[in-house]
CSV table of N, CA and C in Angstrom, one decimal:
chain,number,residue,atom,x,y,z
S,10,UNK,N,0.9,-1.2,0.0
S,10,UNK,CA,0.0,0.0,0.0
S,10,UNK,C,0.9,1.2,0.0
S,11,UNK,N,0.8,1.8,-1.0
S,11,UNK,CA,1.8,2.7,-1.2
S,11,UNK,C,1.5,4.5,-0.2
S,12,UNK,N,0.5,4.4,0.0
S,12,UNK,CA,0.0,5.6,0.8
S,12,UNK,C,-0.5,5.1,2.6
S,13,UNK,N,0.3,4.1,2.8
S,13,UNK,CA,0.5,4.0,4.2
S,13,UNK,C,0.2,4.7,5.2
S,14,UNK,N,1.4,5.4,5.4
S,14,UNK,CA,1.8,6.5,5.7
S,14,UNK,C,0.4,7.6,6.2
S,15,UNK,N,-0.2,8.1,5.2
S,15,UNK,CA,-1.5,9.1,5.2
S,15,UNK,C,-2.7,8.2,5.8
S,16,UNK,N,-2.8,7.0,5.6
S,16,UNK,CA,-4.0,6.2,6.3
S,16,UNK,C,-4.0,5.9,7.0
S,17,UNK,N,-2.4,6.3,7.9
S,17,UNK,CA,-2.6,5.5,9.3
S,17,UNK,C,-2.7,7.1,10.2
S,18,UNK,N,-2.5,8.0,9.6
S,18,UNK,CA,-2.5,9.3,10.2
S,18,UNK,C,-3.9,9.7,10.6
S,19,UNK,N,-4.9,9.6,9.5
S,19,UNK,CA,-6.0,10.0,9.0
S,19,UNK,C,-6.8,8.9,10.1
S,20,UNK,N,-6.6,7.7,10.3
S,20,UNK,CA,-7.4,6.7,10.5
S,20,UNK,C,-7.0,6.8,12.4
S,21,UNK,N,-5.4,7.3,12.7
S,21,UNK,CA,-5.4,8.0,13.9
S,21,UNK,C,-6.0,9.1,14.7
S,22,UNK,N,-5.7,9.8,13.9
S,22,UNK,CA,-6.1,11.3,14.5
S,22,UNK,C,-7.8,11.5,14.4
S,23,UNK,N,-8.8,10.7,13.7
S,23,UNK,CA,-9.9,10.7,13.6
S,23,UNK,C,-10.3,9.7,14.5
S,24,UNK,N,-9.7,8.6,15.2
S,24,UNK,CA,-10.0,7.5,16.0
S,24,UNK,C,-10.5,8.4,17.1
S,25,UNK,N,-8.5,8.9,17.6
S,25,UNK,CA,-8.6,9.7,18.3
S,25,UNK,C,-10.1,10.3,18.7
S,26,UNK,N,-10.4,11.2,17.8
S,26,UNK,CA,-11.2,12.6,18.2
S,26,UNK,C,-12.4,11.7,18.5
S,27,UNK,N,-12.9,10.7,17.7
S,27,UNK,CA,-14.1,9.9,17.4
S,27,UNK,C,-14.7,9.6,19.2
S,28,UNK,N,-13.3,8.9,19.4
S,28,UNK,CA,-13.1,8.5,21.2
S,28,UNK,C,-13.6,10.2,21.8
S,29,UNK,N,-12.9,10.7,21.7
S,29,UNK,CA,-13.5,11.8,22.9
S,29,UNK,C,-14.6,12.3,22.2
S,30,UNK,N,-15.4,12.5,21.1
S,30,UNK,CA,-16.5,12.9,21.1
S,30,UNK,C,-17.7,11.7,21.5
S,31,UNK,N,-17.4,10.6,21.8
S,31,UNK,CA,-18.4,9.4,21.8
S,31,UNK,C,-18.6,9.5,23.9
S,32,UNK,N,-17.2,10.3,23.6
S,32,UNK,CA,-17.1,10.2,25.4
S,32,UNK,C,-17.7,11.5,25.8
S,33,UNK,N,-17.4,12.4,25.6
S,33,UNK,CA,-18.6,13.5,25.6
S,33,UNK,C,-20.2,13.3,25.5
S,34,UNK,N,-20.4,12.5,24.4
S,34,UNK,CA,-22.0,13.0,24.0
S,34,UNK,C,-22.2,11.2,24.3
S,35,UNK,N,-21.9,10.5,25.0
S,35,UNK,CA,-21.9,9.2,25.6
S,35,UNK,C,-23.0,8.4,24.7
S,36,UNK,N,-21.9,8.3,23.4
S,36,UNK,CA,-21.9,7.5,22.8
S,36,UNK,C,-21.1,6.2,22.7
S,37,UNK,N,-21.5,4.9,22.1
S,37,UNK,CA,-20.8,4.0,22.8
S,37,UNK,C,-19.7,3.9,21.2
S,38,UNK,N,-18.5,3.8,21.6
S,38,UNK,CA,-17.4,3.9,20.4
S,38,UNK,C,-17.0,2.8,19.9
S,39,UNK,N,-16.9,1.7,20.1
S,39,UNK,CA,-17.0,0.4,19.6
S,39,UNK,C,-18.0,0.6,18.7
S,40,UNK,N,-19.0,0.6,18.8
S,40,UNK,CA,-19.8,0.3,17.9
S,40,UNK,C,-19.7,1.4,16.5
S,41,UNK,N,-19.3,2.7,16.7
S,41,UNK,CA,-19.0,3.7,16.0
S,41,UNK,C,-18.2,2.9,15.4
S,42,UNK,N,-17.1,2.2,15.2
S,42,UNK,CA,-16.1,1.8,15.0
S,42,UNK,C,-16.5,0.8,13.7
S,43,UNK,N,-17.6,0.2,14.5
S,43,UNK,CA,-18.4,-1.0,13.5
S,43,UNK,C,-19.2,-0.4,12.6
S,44,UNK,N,-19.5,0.5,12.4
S,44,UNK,CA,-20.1,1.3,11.3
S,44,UNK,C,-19.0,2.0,10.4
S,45,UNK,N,-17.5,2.6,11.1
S,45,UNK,CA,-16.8,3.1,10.1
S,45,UNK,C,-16.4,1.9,9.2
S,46,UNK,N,-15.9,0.5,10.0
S,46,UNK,CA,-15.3,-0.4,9.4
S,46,UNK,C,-16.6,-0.7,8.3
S,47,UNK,N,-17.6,-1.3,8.5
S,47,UNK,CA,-18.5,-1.2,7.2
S,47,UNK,C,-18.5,-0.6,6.2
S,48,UNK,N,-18.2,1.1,6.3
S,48,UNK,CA,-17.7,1.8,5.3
S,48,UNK,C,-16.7,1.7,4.1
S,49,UNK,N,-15.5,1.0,5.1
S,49,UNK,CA,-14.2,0.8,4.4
S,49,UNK,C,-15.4,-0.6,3.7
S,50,UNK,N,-15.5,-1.4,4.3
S,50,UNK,CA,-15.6,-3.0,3.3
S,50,UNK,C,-16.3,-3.3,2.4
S,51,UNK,N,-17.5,-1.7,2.3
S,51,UNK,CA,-18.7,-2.2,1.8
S,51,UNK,C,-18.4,-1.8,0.2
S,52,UNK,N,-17.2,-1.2,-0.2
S,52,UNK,CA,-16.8,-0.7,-1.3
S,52,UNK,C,-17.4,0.0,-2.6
S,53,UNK,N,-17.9,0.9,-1.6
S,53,UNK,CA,-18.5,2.2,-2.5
S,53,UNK,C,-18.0,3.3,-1.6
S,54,UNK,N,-17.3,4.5,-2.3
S,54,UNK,CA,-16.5,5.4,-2.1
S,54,UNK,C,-17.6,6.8,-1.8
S,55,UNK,N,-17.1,7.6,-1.4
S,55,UNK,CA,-17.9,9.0,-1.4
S,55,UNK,C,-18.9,8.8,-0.2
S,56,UNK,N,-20.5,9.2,-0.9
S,56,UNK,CA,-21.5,9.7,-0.1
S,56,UNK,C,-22.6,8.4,-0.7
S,57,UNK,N,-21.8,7.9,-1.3
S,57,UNK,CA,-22.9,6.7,-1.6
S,57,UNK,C,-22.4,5.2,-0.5
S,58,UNK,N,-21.0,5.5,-0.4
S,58,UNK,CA,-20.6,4.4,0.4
S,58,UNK,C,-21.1,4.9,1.8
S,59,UNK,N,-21.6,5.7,2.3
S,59,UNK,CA,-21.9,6.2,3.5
S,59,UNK,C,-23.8,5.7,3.9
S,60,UNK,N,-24.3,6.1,2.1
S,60,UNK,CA,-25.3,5.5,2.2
S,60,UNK,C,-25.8,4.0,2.6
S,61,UNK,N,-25.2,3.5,1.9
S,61,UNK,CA,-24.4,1.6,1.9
S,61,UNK,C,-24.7,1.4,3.2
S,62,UNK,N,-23.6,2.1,3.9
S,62,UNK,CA,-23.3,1.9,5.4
S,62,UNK,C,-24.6,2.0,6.4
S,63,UNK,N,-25.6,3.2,5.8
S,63,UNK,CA,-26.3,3.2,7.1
S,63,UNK,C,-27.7,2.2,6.5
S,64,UNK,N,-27.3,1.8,5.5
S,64,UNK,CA,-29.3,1.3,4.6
S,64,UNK,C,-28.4,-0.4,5.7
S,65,UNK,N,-27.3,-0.5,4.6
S,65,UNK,CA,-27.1,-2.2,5.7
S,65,UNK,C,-26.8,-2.5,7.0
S,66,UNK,N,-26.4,-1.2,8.2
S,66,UNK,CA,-26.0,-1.4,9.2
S,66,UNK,C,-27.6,-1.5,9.8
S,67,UNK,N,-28.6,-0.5,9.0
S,67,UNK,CA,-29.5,-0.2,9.9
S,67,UNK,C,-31.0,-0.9,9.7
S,68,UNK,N,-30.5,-1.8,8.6
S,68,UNK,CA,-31.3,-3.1,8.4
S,68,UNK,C,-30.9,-4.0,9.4
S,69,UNK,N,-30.0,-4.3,9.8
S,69,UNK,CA,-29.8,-5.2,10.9
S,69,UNK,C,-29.9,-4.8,11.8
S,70,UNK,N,-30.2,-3.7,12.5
S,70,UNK,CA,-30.6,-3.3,13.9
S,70,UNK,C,-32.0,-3.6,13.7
S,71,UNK,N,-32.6,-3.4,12.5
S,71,UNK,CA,-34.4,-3.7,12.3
S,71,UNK,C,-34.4,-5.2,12.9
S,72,UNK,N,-34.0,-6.2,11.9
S,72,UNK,CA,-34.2,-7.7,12.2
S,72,UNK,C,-33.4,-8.0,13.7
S,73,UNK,N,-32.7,-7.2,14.2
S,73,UNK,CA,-32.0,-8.2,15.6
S,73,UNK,C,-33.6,-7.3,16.4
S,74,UNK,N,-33.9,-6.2,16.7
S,74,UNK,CA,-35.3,-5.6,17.1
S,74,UNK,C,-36.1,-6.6,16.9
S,75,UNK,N,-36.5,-7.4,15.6
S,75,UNK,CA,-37.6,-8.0,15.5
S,75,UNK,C,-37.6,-9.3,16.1
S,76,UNK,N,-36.1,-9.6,16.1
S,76,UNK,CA,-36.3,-11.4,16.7
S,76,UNK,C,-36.5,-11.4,18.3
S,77,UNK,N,-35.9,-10.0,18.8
S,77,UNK,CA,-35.8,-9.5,20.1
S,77,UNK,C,-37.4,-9.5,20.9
S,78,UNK,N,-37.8,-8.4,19.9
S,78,UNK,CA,-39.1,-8.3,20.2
S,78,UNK,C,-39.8,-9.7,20.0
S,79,UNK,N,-40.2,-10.1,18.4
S,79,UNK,CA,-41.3,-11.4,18.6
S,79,UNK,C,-40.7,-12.4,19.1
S,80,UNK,N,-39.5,-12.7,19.8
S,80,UNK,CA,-39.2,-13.3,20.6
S,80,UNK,C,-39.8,-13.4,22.3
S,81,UNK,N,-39.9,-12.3,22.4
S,81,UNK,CA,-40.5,-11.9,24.0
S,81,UNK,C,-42.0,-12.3,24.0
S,82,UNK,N,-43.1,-12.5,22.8
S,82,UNK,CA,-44.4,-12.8,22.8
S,82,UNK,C,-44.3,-14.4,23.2
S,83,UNK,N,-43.3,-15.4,22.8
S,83,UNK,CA,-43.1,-16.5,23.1
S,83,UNK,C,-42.7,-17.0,24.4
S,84,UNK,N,-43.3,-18.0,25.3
S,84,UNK,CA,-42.2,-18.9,26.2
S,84,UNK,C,-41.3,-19.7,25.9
S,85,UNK,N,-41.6,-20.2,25.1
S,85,UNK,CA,-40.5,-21.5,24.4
S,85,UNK,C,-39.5,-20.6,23.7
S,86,UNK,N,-37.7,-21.2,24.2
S,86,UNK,CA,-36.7,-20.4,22.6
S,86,UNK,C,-36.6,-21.0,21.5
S,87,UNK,N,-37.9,-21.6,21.6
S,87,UNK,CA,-37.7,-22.1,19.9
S,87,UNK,C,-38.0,-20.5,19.0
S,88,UNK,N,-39.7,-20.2,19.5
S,88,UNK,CA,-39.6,-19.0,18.7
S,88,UNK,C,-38.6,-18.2,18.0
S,89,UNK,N,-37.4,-17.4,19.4
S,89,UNK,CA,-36.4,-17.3,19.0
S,89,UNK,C,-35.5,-17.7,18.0
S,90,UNK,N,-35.2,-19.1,18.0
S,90,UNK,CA,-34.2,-19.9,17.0
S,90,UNK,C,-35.2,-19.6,15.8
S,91,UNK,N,-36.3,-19.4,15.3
S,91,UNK,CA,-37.3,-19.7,14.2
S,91,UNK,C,-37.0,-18.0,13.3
S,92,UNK,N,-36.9,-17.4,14.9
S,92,UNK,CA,-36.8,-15.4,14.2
S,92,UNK,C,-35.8,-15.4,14.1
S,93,UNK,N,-34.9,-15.7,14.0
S,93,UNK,CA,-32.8,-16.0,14.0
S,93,UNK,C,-33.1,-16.5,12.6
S,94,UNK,N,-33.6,-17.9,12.3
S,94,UNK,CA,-33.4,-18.7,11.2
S,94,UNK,C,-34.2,-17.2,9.9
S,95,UNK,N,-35.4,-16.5,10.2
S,95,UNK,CA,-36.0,-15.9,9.2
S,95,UNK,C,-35.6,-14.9,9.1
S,96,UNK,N,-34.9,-14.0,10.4
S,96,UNK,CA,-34.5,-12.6,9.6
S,96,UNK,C,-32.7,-13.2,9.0
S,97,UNK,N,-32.1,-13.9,9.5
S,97,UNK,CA,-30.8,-14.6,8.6
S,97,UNK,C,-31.2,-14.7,7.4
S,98,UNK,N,-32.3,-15.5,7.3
S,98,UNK,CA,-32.2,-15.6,5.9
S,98,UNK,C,-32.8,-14.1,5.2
S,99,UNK,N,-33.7,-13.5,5.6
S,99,UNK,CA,-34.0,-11.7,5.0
S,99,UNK,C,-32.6,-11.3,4.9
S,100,UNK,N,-32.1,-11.0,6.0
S,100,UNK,CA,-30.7,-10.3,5.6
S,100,UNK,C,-29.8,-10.4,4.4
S,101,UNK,N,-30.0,-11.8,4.3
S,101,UNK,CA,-29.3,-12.5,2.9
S,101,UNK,C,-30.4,-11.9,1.8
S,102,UNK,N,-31.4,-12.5,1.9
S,102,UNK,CA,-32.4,-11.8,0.6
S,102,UNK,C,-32.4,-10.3,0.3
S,103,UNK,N,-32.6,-9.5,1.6
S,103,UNK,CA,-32.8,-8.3,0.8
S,103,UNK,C,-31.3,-7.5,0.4
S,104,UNK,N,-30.3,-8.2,-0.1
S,104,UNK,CA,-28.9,-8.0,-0.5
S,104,UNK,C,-29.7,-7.9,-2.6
S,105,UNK,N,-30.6,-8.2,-2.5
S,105,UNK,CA,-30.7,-7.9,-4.1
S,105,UNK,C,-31.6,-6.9,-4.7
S,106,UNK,N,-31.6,-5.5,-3.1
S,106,UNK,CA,-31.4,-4.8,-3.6
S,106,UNK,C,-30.5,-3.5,-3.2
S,107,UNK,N,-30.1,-2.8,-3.9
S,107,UNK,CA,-28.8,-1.9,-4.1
S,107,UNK,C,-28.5,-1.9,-2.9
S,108,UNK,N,-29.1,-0.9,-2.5
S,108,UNK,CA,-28.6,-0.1,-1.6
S,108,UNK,C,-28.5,-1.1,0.1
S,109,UNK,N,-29.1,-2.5,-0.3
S,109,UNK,CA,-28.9,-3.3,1.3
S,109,UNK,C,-28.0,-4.5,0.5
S,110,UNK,N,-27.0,-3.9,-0.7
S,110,UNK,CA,-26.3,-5.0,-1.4
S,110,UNK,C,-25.0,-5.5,-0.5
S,111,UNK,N,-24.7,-5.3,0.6
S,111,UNK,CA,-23.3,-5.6,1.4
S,111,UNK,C,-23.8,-6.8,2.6
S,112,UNK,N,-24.2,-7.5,2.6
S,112,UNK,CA,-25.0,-8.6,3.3
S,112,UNK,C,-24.0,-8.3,4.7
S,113,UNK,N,-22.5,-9.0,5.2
S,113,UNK,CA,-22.3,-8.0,6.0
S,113,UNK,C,-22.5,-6.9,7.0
S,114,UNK,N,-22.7,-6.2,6.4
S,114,UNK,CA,-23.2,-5.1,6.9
S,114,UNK,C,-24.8,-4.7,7.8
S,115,UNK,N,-25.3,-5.7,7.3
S,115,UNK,CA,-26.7,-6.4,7.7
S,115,UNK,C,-26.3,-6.7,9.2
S,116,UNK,N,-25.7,-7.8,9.1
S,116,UNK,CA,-24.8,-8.6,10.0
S,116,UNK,C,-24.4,-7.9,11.5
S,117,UNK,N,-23.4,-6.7,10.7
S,117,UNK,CA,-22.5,-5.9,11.8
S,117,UNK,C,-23.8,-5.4,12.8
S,118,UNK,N,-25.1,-4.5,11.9
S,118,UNK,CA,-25.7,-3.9,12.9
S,118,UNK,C,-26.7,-5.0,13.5
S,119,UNK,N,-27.1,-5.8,13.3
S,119,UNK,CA,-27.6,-6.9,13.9
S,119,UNK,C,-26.9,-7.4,15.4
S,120,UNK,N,-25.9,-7.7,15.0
S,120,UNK,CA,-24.9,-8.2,15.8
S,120,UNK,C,-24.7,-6.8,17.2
S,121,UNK,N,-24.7,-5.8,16.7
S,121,UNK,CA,-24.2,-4.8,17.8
S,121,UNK,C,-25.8,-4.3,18.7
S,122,UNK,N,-26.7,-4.9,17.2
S,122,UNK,CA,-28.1,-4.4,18.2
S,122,UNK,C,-27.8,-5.5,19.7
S,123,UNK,N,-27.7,-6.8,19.1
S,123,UNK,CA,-27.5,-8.1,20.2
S,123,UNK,C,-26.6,-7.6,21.5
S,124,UNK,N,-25.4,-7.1,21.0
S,124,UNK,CA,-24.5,-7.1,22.0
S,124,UNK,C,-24.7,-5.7,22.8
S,125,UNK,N,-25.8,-5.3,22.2
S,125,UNK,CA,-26.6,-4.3,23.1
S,125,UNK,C,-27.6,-4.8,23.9
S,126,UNK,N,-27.9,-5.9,24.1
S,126,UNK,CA,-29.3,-5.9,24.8
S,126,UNK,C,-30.5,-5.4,24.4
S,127,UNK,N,-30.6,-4.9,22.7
S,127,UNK,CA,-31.6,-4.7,21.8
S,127,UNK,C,-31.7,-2.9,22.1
S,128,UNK,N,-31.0,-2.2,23.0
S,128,UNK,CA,-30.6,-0.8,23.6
S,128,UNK,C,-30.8,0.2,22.2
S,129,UNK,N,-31.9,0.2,21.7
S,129,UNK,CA,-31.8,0.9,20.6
S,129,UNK,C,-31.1,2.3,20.3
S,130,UNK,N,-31.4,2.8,21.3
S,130,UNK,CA,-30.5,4.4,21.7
S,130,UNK,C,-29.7,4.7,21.7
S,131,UNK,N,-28.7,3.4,22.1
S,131,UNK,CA,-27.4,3.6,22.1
S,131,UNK,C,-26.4,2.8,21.2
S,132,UNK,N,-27.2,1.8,20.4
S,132,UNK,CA,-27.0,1.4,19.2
S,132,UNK,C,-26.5,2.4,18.1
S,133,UNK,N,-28.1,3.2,17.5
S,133,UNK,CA,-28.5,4.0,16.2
S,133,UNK,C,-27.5,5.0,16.2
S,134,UNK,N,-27.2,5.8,16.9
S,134,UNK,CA,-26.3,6.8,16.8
S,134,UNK,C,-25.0,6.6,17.0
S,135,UNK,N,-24.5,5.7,17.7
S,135,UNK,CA,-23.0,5.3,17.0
S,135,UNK,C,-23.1,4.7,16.2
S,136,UNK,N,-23.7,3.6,15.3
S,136,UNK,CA,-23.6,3.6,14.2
S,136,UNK,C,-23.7,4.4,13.1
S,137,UNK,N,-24.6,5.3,13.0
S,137,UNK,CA,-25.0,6.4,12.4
S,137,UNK,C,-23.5,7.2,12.0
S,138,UNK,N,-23.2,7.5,13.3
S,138,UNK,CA,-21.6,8.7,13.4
S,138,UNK,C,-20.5,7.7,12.7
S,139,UNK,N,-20.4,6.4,13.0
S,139,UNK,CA,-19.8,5.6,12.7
S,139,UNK,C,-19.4,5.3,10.7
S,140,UNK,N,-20.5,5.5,10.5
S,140,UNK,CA,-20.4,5.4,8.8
S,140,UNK,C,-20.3,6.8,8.2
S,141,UNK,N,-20.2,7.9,9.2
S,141,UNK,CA,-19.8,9.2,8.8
S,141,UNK,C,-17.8,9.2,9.3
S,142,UNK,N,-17.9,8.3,10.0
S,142,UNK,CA,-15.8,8.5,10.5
S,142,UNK,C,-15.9,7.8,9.7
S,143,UNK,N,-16.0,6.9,8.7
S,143,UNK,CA,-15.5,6.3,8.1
S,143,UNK,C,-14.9,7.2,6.9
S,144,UNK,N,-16.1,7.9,6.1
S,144,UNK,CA,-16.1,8.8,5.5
S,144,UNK,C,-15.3,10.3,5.3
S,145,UNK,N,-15.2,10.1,6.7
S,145,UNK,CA,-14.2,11.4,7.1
S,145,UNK,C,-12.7,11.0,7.2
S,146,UNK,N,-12.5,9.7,7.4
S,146,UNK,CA,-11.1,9.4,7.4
S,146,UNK,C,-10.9,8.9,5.6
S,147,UNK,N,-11.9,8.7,4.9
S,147,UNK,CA,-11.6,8.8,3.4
S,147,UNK,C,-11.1,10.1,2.8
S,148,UNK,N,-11.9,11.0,3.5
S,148,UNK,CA,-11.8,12.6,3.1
S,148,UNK,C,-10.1,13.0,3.5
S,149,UNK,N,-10.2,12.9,4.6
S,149,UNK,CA,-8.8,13.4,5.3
S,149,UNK,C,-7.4,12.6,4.2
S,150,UNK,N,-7.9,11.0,4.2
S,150,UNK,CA,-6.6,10.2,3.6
S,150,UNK,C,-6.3,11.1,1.9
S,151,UNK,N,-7.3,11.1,1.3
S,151,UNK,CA,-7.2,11.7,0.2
S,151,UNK,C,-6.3,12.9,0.5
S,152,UNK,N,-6.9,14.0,1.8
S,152,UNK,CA,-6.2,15.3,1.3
S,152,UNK,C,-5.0,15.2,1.8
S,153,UNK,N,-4.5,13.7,2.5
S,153,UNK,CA,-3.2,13.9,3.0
S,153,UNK,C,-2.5,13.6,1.7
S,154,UNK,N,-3.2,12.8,0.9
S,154,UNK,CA,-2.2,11.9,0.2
S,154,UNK,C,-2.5,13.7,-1.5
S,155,UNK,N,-3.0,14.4,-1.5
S,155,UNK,CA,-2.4,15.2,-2.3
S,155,UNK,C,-1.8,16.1,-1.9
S,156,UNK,N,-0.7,16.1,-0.7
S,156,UNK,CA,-0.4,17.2,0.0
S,156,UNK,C,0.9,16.7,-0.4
S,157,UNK,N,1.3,15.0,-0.9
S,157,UNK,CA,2.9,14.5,-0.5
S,157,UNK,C,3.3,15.0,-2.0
S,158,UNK,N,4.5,14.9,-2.0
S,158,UNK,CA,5.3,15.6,-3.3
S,158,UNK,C,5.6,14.5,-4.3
S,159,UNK,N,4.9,15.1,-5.6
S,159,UNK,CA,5.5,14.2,-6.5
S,159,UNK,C,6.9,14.3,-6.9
S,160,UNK,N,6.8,12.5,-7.0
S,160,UNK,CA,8.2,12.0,-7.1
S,160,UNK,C,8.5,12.0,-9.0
S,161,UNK,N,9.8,12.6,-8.9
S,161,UNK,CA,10.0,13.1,-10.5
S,161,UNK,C,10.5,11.6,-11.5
S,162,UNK,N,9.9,11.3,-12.7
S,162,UNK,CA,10.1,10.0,-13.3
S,162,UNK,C,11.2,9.9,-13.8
S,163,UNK,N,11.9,9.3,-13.8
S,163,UNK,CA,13.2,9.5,-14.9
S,163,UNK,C,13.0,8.2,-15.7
């Protein structure tokens, strides 16, 4: 990777700040984290990869909600294992269309609704800010990397 250098700067100094504004406005930063990294993997650049980020992170906070929820109308965890088996398989299905095309991503915000205890509150919004650092550490890497000097070809 020839621009090293600028990505680790950019991917620092924005971690950085990311951390003390999550700690400020008591946001939980892990998860922020799991919404930037979706950004990087889901591989669409700009404001469309941002889009990406929040249509699939925030489809999976819907389905981990829904097994959460129609899970609680049941005694038995079969229910449960039955709402696991059907939003798994949605997550995978609604990958055919665009904008919920990173299956993944489905996944991450599912997964962090869970390890929330279904905490919607404090889920949505680090994820949300989360696929915006990602974004911003794109912006930054870019303008470090036209700042370095070009090297003359012989």
């Amino acid at each position: 990777m020839e621009n090293r250098c600028q990505v680790a700067i950019s991917a620092g100094v924005l971690a950085a700040l990311w951390c003390g504004i999550a700690d400020v406005f008591q946001l939980v930063s892990w998860i922020g984290f799991l919404g930037c990294s979706t950004f990087f993997a889901q591989g669409h650049a700009g404001f469309k990869g941002v889009v990406m980020t929040w249509c699939t992170n925030l489809s999976g906070v819907f389905w981990a909600w829904l097994i959460i929820a129609g899970g609680s109308f049941f005694v038995s965890p079969l229910a449960g294992y039955l709402l696991t088996g059907i939003a798994t398989a949605a997550m995978c299905l609604q990958a055919s269309y665009s904008r919920l095309a990173f299956i993944p991503g489905a996944f991450i915000g599912c997964c962090a609704t869970f390890a929330m205890g279904g905490d919607l509150a404090n889920t949505l919004p680090a994820l949300i800010c989360g696929g915006l650092l990602g974004y911003c550490m794109s912006l930054l890497t870019a303008q470090l990397i036209s700042l370095k000097p070009k090297t003359a070809e012989a």
